[in-house]
Coordinates of C-alpha atoms in Angstrom, one line a residue:
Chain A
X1 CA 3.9 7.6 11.9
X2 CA 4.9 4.8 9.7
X3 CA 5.0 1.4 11.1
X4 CA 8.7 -0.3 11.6
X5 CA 8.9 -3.7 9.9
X6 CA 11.5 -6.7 11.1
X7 CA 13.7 -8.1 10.0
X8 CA 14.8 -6.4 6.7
X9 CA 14.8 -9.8 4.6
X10 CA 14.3 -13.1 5.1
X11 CA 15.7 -16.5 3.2
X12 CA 14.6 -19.8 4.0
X13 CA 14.1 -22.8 2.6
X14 CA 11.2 -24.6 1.8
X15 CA 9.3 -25.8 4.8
X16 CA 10.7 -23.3 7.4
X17 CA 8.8 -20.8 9.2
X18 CA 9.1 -17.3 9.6
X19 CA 8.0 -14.4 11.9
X20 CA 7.5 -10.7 10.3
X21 CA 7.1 -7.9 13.0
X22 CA 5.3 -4.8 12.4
X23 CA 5.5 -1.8 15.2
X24 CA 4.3 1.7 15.3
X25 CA 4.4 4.3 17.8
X26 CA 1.2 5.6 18.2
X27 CA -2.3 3.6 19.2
X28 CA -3.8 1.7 16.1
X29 CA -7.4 0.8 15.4
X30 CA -6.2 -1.9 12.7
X31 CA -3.4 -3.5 10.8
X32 CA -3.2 -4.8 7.5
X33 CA -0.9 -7.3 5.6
X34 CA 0.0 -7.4 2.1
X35 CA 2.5 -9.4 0.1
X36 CA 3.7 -8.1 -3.5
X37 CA 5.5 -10.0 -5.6
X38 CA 8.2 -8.4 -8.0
X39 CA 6.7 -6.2 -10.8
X40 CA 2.7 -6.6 -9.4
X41 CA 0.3 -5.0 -7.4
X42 CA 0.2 -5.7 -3.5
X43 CA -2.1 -8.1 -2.4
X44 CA -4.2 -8.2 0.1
X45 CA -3.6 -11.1 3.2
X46 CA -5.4 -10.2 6.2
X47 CA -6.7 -7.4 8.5
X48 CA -6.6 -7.3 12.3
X49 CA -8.7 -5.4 14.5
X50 CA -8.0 -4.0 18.0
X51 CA -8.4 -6.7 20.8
X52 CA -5.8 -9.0 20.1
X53 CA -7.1 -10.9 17.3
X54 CA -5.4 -13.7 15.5
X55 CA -6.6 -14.6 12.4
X56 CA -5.6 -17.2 9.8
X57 CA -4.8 -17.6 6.1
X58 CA -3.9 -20.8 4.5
X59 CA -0.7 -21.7 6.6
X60 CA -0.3 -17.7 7.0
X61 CA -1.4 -16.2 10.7
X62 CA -1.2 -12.8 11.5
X63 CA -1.7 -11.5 15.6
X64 CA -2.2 -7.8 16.8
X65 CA -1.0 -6.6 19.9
X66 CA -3.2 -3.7 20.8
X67 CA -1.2 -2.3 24.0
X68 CA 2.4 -3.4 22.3
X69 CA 1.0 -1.5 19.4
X70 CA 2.5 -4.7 17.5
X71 CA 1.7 -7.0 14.9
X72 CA 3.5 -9.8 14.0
X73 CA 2.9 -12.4 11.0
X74 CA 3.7 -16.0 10.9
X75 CA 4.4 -18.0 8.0
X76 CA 4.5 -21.6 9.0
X77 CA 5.9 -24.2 6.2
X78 CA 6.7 -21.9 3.7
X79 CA 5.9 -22.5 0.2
X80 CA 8.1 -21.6 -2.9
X81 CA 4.7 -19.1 -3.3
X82 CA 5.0 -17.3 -0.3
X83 CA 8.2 -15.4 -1.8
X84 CA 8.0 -12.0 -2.2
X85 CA 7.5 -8.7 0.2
X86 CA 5.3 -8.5 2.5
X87 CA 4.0 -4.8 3.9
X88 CA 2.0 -4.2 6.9
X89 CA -0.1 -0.5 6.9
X90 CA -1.7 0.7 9.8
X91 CA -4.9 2.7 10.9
X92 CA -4.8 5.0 13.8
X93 CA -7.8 6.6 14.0
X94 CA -10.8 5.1 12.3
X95 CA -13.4 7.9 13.5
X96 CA -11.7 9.8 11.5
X97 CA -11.5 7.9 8.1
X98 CA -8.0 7.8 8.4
X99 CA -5.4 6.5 5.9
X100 CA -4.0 3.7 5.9
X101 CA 0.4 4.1 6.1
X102 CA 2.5 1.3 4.8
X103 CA 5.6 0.1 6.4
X104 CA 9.1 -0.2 4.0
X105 CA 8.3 -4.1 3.8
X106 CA 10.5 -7.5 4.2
X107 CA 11.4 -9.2 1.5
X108 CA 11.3 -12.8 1.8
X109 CA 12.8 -15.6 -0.4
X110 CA 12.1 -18.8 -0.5
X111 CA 14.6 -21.6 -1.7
X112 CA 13.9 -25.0 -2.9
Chain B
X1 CA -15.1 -9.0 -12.2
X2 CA -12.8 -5.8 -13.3
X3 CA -10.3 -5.0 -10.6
X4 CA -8.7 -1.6 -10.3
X5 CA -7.2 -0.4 -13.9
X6 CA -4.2 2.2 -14.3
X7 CA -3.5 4.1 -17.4
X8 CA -0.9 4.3 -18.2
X9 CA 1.5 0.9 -17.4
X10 CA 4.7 3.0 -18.3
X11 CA 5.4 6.4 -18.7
X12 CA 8.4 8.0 -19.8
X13 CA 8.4 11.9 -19.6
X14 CA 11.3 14.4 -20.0
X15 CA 11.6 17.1 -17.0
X16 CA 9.2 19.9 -17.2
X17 CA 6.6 17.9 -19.2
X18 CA 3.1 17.1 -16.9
X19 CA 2.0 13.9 -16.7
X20 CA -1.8 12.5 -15.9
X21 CA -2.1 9.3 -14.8
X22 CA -5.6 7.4 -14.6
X23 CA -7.0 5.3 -12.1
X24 CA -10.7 3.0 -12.5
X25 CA -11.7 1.9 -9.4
X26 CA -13.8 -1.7 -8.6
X27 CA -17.4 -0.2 -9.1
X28 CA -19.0 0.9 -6.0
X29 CA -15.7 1.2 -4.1
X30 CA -16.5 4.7 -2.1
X31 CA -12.4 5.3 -1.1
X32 CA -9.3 5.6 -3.5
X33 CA -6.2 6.0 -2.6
X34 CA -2.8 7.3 -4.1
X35 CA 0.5 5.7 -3.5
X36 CA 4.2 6.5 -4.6
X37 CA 6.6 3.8 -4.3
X38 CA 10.2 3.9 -5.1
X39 CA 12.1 0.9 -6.2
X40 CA 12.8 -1.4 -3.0
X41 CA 10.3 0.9 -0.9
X42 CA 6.9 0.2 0.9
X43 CA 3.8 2.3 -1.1
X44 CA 4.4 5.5 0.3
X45 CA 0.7 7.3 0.8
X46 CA -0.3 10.7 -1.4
X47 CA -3.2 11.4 -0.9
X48 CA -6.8 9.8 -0.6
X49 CA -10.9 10.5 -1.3
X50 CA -14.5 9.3 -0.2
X51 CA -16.3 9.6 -3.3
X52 CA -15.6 13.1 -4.5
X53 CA -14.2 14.4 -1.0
X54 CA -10.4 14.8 -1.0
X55 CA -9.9 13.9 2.7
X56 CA -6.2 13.6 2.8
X57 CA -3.4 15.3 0.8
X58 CA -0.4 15.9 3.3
X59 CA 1.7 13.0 1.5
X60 CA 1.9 15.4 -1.7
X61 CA 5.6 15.8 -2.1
X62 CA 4.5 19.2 -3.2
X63 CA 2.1 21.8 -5.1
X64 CA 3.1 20.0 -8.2
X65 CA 1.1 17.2 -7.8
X66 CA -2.3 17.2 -7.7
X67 CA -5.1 14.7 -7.6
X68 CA -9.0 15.1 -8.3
X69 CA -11.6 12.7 -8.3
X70 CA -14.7 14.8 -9.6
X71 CA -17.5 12.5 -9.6
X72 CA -16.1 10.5 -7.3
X73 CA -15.4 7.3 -9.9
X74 CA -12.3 7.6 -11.9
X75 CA -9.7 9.3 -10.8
X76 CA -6.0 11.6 -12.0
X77 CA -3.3 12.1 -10.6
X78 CA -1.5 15.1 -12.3
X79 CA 2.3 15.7 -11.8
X80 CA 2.7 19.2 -13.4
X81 CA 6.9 20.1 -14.6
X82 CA 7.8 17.0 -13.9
X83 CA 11.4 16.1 -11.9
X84 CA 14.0 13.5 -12.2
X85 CA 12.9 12.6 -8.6
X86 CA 9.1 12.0 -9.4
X87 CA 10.3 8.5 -10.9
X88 CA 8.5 5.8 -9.0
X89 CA 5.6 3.3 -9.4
X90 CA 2.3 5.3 -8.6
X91 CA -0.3 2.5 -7.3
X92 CA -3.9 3.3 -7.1
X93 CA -6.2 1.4 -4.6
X94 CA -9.9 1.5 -3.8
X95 CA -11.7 -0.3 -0.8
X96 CA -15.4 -0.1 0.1
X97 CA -14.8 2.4 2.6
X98 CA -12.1 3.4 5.1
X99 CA -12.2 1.6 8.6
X100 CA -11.7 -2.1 8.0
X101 CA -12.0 -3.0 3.9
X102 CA -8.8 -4.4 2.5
X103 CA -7.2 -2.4 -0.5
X104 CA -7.8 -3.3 -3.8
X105 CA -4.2 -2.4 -5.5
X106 CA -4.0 -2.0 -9.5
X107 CA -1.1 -2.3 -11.3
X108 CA 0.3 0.9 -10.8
X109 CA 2.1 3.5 -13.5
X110 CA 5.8 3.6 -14.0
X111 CA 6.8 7.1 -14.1
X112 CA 10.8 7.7 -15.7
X113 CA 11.7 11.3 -15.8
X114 CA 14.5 11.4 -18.2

């Protein structure tokens, strides 16, 4: 039931973009993105609803692909700020007030 | 305004000692949720309430740990004879309700068994 991040990690350098996938094997209602930084509380990015729904933050886009059952997050001219780990957790069913299940994360670095 | 507050920041317990740990919600936030999360790991889920309504405890690693939430406000999570593997950062979130509200993450506990 937890959702599959990729890749792993991630370094890049200032300016570059990246791409963080998020999968899961069963239907999901919604997905969410968080990004923690080392030693603090995840944050929340974005959430994304059924219905293939892109939505934006900053320079930070997120879609959902309701029949893949896949999310994917885009980070386009990274900032020395964007480093850190980002999770995506999923809902499956919402009728049911269901949790919300967080996947093991990528860690991305940014260098100067 | 006051996010979500966790008491303690660290705690350092020998094994077989029980622990409590405290979470504050945001004010008026109807769900909290418990999280475990292991150095390098993703917040692995615990359990979780509506108000006082305990609607999900199957991540409980086992009868050890227990969580209440009585007047559904503040809420502990007790870890009773306490093991070396219990060590983790316990994170405590609360949203406005389930379906759709973003997670509002404190700072969580450290927990070392020693």
């Amino acid at each position: 039931q937890q959702p599959v991040q990729s890749p792993q990690a991630v370094i890049l350098r200032e300016g570059e973009d990246a791409v963080i996938n998020c999968s899961s094997s069963k239907a999901l209602y919604s997905v969410h993105w968080y990004r923690q930084k080392h030693g603090e509380a995840p944050v929340f990015l974005m959430i994304l609803l059924k219905g293939g729904e892109q939505k934006g933050h900053e320079k930070i886009s997120a879609s959902f692909n309701e029949k893949k059952q896949q999310s994917s997050l885009y980070l386009t001219a990274s900032q020395l700020s964007y480093s850190g780990t980002y999770f995506c957790g999923t809902e499956i069913d919402v009728n049911r007030d269901d949790k919300i299940i967080f996947g093991k994360g990528t860690r991305l670095h940014i260098l100067p | 305004g006051a996010g979500v507050s966790q008491s303690p920041r660290y705690k350092v317990a020998k094994r077989g000692q029980d622990v409590a740990l405290r979470c504050d919600p945001i004010s008026g936030h109807v769900s909290l949720f418990w999280y475990q999360q292991a150095l390098g790991q993703g917040p692995e889920f615990l359990t979780y309430f509506q108000n006082e309504a305990q609607l999900d405890k199957s991540g409980l690693p086992s009868d050890r740990f227990f969580a209440e939430r009585p007047e559904g406000s503040v809420s502990t999570l007790k870890i009773q004879r306490t093991q070396q593997e219990d060590s983790a950062v316990y994170l405590c979130a609360s949203s406005l309700k389930t379906a759709n509200s973003p997670l509002h993450f404190g700072n969580g506990t450290r927990l070392t068994v020693t």
